mmCIF file with all atom_site columns, C-alpha atoms and ligand atoms in Angstrom:
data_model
loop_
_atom_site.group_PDB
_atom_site.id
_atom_site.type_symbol
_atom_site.label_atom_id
_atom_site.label_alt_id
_atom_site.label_comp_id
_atom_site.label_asym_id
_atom_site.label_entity_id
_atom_site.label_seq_id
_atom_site.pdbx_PDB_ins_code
_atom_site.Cartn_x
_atom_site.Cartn_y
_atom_site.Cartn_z
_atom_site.occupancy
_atom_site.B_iso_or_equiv
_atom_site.pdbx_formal_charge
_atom_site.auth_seq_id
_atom_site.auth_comp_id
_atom_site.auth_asym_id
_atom_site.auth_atom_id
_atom_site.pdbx_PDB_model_num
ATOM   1   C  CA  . UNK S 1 1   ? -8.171  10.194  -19.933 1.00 0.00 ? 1   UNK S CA  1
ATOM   2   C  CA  . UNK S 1 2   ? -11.837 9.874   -20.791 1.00 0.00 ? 2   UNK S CA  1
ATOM   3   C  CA  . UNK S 1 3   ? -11.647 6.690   -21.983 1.00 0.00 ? 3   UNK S CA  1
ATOM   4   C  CA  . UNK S 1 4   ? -11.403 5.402   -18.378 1.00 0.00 ? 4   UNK S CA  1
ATOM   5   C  CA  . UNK S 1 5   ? -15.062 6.318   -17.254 1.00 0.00 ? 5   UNK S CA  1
ATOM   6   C  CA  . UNK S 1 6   ? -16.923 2.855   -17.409 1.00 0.00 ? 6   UNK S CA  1
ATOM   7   C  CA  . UNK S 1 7   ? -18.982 3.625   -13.812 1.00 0.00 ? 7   UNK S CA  1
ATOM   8   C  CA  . UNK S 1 8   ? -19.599 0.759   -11.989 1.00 0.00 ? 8   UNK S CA  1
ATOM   9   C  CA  . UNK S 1 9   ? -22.973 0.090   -10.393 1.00 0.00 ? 9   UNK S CA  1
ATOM   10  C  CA  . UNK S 1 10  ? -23.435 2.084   -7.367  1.00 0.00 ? 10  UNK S CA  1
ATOM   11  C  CA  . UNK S 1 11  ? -22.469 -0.612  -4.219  1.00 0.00 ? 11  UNK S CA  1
ATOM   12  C  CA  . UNK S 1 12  ? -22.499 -0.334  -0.371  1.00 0.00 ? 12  UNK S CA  1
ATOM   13  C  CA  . UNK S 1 13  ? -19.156 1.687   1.063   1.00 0.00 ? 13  UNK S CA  1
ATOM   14  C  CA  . UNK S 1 14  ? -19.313 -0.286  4.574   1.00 0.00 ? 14  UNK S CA  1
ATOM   15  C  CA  . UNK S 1 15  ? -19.688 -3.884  2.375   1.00 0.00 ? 15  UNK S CA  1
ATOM   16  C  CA  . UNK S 1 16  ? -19.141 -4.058  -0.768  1.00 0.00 ? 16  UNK S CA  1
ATOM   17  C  CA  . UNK S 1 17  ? -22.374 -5.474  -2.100  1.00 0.00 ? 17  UNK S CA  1
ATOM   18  C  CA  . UNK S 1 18  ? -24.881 -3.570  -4.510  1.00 0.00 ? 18  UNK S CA  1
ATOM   19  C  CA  . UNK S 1 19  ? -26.393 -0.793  -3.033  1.00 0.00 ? 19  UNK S CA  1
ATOM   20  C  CA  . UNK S 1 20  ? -30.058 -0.533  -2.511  1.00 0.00 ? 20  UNK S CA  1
ATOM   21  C  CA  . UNK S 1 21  ? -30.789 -4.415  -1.106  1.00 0.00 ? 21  UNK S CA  1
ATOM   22  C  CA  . UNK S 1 22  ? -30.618 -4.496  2.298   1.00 0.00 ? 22  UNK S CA  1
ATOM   23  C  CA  . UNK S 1 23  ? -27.060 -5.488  3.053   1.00 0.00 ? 23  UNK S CA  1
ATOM   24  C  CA  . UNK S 1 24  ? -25.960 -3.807  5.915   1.00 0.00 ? 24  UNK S CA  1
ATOM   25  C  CA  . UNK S 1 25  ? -26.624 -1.273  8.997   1.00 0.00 ? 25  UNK S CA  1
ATOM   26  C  CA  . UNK S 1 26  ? -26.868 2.136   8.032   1.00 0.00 ? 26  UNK S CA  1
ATOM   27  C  CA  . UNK S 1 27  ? -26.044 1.685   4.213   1.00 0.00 ? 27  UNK S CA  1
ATOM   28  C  CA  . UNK S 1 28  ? -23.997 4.498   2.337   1.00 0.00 ? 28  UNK S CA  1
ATOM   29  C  CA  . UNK S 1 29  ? -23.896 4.605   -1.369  1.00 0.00 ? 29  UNK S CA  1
ATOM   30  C  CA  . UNK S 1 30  ? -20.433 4.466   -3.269  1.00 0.00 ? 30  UNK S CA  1
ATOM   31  C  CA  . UNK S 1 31  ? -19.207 5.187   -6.685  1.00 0.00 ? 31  UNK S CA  1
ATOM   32  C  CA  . UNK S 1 32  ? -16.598 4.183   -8.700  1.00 0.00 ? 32  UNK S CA  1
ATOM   33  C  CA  . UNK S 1 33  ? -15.406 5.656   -12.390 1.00 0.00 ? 33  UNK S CA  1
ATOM   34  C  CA  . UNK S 1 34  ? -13.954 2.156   -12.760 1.00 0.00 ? 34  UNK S CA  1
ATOM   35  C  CA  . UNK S 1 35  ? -12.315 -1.016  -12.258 1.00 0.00 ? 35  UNK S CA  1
ATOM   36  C  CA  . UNK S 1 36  ? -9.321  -1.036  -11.059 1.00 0.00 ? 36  UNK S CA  1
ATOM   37  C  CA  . UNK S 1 37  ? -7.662  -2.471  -14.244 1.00 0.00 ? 37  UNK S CA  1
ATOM   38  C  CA  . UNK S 1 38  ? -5.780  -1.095  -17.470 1.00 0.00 ? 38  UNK S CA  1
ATOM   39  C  CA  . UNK S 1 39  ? -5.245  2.450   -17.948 1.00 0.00 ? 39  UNK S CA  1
ATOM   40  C  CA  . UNK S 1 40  ? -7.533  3.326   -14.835 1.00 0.00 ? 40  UNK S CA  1
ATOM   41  C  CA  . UNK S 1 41  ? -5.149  1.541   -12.772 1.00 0.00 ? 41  UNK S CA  1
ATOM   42  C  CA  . UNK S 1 42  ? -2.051  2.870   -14.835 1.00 0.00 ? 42  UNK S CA  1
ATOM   43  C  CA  . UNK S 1 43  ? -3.461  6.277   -13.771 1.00 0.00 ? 43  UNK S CA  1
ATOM   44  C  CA  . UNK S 1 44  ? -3.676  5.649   -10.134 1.00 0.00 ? 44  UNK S CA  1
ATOM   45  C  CA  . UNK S 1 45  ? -0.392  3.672   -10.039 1.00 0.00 ? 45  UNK S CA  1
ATOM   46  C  CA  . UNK S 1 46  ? 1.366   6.600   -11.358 1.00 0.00 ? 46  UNK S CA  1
ATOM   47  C  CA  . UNK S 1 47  ? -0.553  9.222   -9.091  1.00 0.00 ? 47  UNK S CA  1
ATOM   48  C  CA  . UNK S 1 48  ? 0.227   7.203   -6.234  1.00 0.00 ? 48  UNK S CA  1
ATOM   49  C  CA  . UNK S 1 49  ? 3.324   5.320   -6.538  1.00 0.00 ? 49  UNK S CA  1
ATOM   50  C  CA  . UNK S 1 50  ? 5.262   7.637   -9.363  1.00 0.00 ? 50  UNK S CA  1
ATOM   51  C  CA  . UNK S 1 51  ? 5.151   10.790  -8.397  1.00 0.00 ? 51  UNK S CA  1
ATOM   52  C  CA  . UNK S 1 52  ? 2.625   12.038  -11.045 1.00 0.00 ? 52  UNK S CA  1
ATOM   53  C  CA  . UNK S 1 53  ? 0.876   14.664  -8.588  1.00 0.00 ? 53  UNK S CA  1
ATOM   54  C  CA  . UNK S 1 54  ? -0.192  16.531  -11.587 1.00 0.00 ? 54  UNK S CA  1
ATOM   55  C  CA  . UNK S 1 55  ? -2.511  14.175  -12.412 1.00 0.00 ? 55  UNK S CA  1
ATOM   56  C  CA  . UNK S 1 56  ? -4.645  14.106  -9.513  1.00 0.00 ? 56  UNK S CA  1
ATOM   57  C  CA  . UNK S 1 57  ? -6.711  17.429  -10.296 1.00 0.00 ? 57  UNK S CA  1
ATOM   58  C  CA  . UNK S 1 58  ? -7.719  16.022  -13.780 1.00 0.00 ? 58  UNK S CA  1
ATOM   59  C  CA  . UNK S 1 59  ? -8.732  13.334  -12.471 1.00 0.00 ? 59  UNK S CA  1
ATOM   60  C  CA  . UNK S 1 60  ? -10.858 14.540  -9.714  1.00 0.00 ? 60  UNK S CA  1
ATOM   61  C  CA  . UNK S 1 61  ? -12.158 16.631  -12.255 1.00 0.00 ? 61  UNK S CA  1
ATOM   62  C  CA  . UNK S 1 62  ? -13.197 13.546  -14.586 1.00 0.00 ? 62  UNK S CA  1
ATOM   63  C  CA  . UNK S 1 63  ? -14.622 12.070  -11.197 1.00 0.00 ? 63  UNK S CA  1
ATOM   64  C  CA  . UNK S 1 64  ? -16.663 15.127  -10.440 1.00 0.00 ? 64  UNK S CA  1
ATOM   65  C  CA  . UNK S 1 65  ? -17.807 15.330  -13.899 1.00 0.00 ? 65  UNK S CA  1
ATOM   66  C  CA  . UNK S 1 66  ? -19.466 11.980  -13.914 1.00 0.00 ? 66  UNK S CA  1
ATOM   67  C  CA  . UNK S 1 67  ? -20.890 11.516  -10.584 1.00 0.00 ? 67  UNK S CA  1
ATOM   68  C  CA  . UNK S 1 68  ? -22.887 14.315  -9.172  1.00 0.00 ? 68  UNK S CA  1
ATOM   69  C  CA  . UNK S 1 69  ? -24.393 14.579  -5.120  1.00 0.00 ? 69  UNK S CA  1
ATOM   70  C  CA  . UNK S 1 70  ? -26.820 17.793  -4.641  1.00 0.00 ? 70  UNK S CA  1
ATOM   71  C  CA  . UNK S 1 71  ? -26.929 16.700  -1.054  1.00 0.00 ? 71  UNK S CA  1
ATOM   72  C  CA  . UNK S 1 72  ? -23.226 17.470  -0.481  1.00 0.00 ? 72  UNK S CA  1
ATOM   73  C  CA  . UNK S 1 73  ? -21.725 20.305  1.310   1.00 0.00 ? 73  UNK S CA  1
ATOM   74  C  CA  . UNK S 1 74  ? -18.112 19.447  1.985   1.00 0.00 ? 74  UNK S CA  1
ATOM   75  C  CA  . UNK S 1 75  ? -15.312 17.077  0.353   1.00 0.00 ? 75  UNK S CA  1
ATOM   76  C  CA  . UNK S 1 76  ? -13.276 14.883  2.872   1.00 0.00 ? 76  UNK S CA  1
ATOM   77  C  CA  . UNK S 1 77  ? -10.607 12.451  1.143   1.00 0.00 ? 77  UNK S CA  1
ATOM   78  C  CA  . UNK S 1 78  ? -9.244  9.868   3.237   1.00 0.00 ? 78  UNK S CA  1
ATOM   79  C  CA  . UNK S 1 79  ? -5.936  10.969  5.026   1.00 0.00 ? 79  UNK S CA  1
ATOM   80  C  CA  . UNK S 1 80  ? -3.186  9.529   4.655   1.00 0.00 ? 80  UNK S CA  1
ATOM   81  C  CA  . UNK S 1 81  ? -1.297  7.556   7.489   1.00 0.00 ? 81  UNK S CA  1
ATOM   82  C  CA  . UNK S 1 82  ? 1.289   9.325   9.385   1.00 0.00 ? 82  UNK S CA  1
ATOM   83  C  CA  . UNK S 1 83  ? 3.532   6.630   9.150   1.00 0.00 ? 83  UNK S CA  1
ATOM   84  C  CA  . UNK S 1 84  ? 3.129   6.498   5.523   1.00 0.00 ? 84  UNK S CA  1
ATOM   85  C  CA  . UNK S 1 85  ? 6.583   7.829   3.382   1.00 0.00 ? 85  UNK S CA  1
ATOM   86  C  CA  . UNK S 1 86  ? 3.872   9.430   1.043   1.00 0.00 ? 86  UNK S CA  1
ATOM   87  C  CA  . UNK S 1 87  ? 4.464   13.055  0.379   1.00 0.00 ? 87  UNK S CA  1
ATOM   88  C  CA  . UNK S 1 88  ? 1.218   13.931  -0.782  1.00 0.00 ? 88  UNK S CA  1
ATOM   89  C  CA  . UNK S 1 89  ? -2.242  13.060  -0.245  1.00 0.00 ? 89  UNK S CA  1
ATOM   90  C  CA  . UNK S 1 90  ? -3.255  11.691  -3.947  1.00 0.00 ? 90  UNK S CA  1
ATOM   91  C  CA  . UNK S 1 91  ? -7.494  11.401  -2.056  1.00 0.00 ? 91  UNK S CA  1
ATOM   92  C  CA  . UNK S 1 92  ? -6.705  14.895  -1.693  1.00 0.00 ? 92  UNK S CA  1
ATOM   93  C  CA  . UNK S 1 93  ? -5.798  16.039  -4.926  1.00 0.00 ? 93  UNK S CA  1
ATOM   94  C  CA  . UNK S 1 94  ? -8.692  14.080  -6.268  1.00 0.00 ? 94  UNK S CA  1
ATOM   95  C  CA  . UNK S 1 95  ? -11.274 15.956  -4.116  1.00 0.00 ? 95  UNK S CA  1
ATOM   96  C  CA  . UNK S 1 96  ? -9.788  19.022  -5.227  1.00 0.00 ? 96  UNK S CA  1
ATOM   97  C  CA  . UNK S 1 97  ? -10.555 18.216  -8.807  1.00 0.00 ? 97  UNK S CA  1
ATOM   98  C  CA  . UNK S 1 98  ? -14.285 17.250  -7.642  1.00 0.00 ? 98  UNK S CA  1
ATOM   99  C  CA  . UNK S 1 99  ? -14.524 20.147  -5.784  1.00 0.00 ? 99  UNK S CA  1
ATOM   100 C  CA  . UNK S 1 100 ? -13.472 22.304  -9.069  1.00 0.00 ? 100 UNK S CA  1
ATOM   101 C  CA  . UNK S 1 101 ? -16.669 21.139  -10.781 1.00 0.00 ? 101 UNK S CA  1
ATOM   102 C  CA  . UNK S 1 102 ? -19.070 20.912  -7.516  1.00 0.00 ? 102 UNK S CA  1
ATOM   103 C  CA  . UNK S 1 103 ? -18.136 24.324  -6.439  1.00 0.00 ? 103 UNK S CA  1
ATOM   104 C  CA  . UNK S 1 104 ? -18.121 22.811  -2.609  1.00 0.00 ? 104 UNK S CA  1
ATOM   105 C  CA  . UNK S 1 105 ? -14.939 23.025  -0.427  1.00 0.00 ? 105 UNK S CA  1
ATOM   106 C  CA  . UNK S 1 106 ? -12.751 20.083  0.035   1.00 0.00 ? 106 UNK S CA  1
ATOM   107 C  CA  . UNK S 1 107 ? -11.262 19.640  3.334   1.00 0.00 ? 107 UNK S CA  1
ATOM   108 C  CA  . UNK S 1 108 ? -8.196  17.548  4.609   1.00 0.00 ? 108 UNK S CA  1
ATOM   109 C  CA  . UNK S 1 109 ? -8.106  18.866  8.212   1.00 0.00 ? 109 UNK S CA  1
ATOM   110 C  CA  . UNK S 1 110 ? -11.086 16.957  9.223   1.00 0.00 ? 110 UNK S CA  1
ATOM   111 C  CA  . UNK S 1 111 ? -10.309 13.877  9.481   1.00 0.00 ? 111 UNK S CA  1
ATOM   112 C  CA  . UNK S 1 112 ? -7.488  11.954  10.905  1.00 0.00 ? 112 UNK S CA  1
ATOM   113 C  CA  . UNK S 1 113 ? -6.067  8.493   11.998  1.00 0.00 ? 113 UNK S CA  1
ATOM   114 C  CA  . UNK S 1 114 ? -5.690  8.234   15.740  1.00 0.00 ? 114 UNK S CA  1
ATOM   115 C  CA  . UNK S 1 115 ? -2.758  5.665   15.906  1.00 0.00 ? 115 UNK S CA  1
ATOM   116 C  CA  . UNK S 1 116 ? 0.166   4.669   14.069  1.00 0.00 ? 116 UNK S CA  1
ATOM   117 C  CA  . UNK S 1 117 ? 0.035   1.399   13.690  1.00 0.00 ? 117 UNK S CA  1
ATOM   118 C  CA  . UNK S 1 118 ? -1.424  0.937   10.464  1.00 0.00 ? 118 UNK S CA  1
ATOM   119 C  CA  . UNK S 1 119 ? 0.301   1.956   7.389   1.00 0.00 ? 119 UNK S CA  1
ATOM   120 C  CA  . UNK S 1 120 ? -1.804  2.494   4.366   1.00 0.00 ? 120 UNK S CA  1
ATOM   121 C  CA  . UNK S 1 121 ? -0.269  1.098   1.438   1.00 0.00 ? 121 UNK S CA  1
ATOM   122 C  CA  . UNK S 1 122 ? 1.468   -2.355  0.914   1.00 0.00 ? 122 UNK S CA  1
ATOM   123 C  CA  . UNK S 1 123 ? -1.226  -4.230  3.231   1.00 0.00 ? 123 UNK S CA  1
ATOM   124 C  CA  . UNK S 1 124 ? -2.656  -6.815  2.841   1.00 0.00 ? 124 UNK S CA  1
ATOM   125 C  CA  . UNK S 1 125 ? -6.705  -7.347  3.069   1.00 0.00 ? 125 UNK S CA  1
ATOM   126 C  CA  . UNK S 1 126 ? -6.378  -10.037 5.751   1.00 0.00 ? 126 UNK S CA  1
ATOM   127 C  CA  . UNK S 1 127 ? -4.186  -7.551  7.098   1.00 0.00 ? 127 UNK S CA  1
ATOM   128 C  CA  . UNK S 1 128 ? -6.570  -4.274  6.795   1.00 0.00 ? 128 UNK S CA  1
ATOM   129 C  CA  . UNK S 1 129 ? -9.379  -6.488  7.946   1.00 0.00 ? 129 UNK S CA  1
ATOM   130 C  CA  . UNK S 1 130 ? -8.003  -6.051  11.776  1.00 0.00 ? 130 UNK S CA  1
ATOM   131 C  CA  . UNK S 1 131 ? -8.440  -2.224  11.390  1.00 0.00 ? 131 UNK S CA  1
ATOM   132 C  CA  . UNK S 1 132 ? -10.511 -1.341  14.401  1.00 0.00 ? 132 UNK S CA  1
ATOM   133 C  CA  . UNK S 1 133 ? -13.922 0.538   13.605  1.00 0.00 ? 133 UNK S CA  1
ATOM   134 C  CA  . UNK S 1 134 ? -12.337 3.770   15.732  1.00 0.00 ? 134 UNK S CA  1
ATOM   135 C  CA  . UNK S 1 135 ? -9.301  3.978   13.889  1.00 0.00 ? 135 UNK S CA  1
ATOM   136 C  CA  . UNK S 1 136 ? -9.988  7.515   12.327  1.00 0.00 ? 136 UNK S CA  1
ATOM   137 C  CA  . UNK S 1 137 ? -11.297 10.606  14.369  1.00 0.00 ? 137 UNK S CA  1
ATOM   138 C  CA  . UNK S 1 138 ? -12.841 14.141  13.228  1.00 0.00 ? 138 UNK S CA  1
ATOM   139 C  CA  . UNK S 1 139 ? -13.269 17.416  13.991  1.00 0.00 ? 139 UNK S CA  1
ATOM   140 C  CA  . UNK S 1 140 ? -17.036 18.431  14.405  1.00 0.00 ? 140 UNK S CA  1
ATOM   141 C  CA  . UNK S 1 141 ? -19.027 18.167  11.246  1.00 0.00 ? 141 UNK S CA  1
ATOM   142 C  CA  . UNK S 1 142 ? -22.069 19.267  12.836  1.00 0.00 ? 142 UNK S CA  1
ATOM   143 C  CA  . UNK S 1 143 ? -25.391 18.966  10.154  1.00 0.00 ? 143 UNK S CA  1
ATOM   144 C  CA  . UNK S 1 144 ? -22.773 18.577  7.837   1.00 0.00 ? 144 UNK S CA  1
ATOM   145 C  CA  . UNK S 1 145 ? -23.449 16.518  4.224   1.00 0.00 ? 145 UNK S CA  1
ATOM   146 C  CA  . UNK S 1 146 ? -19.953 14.686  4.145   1.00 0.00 ? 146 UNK S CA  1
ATOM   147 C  CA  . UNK S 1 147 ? -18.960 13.285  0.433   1.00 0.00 ? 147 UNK S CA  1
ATOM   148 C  CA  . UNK S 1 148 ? -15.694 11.095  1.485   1.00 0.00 ? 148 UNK S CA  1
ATOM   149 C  CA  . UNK S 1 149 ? -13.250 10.853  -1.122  1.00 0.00 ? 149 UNK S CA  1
ATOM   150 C  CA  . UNK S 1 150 ? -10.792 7.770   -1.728  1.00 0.00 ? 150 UNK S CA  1
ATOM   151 C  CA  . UNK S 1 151 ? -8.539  6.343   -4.612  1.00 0.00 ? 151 UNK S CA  1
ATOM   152 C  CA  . UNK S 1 152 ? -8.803  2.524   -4.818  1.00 0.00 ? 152 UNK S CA  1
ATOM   153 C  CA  . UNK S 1 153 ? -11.790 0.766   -2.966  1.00 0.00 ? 153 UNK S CA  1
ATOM   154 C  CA  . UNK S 1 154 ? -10.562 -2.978  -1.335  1.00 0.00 ? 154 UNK S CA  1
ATOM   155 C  CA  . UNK S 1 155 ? -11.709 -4.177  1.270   1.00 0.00 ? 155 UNK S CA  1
ATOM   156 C  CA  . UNK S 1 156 ? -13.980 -1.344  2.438   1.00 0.00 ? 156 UNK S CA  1
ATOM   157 C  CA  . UNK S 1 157 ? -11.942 -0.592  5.685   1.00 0.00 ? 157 UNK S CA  1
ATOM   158 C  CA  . UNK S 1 158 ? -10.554 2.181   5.821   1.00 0.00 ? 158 UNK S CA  1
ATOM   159 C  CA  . UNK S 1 159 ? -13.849 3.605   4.407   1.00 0.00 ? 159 UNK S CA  1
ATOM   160 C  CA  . UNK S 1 160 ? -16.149 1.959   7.662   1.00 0.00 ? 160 UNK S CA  1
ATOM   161 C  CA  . UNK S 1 161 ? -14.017 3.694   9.593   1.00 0.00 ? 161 UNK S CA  1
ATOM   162 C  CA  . UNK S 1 162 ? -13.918 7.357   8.322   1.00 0.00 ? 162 UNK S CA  1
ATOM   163 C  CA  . UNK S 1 163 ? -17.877 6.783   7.754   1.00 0.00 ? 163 UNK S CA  1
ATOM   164 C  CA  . UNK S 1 164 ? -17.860 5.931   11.630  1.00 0.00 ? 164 UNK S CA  1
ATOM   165 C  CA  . UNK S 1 165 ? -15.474 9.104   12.772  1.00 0.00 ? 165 UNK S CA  1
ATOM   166 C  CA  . UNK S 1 166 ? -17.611 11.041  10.504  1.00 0.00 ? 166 UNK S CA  1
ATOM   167 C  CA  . UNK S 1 167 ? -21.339 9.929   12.285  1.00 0.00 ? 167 UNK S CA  1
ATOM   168 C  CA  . UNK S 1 168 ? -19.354 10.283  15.365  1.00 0.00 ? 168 UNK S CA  1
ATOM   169 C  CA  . UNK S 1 169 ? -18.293 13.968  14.912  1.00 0.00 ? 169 UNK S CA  1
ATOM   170 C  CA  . UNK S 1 170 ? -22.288 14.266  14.204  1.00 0.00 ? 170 UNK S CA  1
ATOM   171 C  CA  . UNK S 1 171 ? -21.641 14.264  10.236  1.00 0.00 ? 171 UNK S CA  1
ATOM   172 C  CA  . UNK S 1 172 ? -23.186 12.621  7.631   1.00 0.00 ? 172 UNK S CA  1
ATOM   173 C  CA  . UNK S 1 173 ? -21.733 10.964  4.924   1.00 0.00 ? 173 UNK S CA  1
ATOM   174 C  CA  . UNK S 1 174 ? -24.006 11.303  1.950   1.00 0.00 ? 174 UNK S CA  1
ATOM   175 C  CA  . UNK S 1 175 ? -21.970 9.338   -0.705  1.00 0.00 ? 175 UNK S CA  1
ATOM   176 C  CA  . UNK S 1 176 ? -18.468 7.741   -1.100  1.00 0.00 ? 176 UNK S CA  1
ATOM   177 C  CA  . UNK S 1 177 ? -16.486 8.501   -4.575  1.00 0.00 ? 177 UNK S CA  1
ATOM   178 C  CA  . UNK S 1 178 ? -13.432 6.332   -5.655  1.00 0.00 ? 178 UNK S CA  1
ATOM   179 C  CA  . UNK S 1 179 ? -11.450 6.552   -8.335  1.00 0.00 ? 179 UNK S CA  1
ATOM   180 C  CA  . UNK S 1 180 ? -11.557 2.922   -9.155  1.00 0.00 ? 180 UNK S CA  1
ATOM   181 C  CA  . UNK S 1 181 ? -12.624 -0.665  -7.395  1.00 0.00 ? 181 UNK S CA  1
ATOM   182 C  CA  . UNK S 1 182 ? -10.431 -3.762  -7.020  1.00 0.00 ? 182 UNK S CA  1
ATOM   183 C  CA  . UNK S 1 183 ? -11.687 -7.020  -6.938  1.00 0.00 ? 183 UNK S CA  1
ATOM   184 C  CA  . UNK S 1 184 ? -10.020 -9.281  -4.366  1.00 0.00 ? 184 UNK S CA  1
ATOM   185 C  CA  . UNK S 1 185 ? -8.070  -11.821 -7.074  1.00 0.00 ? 185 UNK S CA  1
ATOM   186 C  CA  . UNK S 1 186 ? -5.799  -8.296  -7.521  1.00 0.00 ? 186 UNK S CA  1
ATOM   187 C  CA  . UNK S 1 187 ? -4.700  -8.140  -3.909  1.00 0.00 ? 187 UNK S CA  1
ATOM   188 C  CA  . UNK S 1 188 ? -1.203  -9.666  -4.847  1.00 0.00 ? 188 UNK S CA  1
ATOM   189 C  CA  . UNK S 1 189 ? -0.551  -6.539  -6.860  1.00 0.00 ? 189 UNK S CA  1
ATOM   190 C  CA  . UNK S 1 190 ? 0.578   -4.759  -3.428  1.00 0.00 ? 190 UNK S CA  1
ATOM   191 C  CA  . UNK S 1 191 ? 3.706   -7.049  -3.356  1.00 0.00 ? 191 UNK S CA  1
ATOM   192 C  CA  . UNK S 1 192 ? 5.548   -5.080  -6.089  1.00 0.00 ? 192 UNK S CA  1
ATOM   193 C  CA  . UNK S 1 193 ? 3.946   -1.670  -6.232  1.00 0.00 ? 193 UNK S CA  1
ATOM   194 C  CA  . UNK S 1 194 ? 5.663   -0.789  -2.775  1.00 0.00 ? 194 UNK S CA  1
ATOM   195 C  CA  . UNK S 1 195 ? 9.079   1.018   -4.287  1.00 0.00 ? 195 UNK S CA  1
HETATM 196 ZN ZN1 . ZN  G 2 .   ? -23.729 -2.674  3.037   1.00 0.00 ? 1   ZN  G ZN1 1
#
């Protein structure tokens, strides 16, 4: 599974572009072990769509091996949507392996979506893009150094809005880590991994 780490360069969570130019308001590093191609995406694919639970620990594990945030206190992955089939939470398993190596908590009752009218998987970005900014709410995280956790970064949605609930609930989100990145020419992809 090793072979997989190829880290890209560090970009913006809220848009995408490299972190550390001035891109956007209120700028929140992101990390990702790698693109979201070949047997990085064979990985995810099969933690997500096949049923392969077991292989989200190692692979939070490999994520928490390679990136590393002193300034963290607390693991949130991304929840999944209630009206999502999913049975489990793969962001979750993957902050479990992190949290394994950081020897911080990871938490999944923090956040949460506020509506169901966005399903998670089998969207498309133009789609996602109508996500409004107060999608996702939180319970307080008061002075608390957030690390969000998510499998596949797109479009940077879903991730602008748990950074917001998270600032809202008077949190701060110190880093983002994702398994991998997609770049938009892969979008079709979503046709035939919904099963
Ligand atoms: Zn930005």
């Amino acid at each position: 599974m090793r072979s997989v780490v190829s880290p890209l360069p560090t970009f913006c969570a809220k848009c995408g572009a490299p972190y550390g130019i001035e891109c956007c308001s209120g700028s929140v590093p992101c990390h990702a072990l790698s693109l979201h191609e070949g047997i990085s995406r064979e990985l995810m694919l099969n933690l997500k769509y096949r049923n392969s639970r077991s292989l989200g620990i190692p692979m939070g594990r490999l994520m928490g091996e390679t990136f590393i945030d002193k300034d963290a206190d607390i693991l949130i992955p991304v929840p999944l949507h209630r009206s999502g089939r999913r049975e489990y939470n793969q962001s979750l398993l993957l902050a479990e392996g992190i949290s394994q190596v950081w020897n911080i908590p990871a938490d999944d009752k923090k956040l949460f979506w506020k509506n169901d009218i966005l399903p998670q998987a089998g969207k498309t970005s133009s789609s996602r893009h109508m996500m409004p900014a107060d999608a996702m709410g939180s319970k307080s995280l008061e002075g608390r150094s957030v690390v969000l956790v998510d499998d596949v970064y797109t479009t940077g949605n879903t991730l602008r809005a748990a950074i917001s609930a998270v600032e809202k609930a008077a949190g701060k989100v110190c880093s983002v880590l994702v398994w991998s990145r997609r770049v938009p020419s892969q979008d079709n992809e979503a046709s035939w991994v919904k099963q």
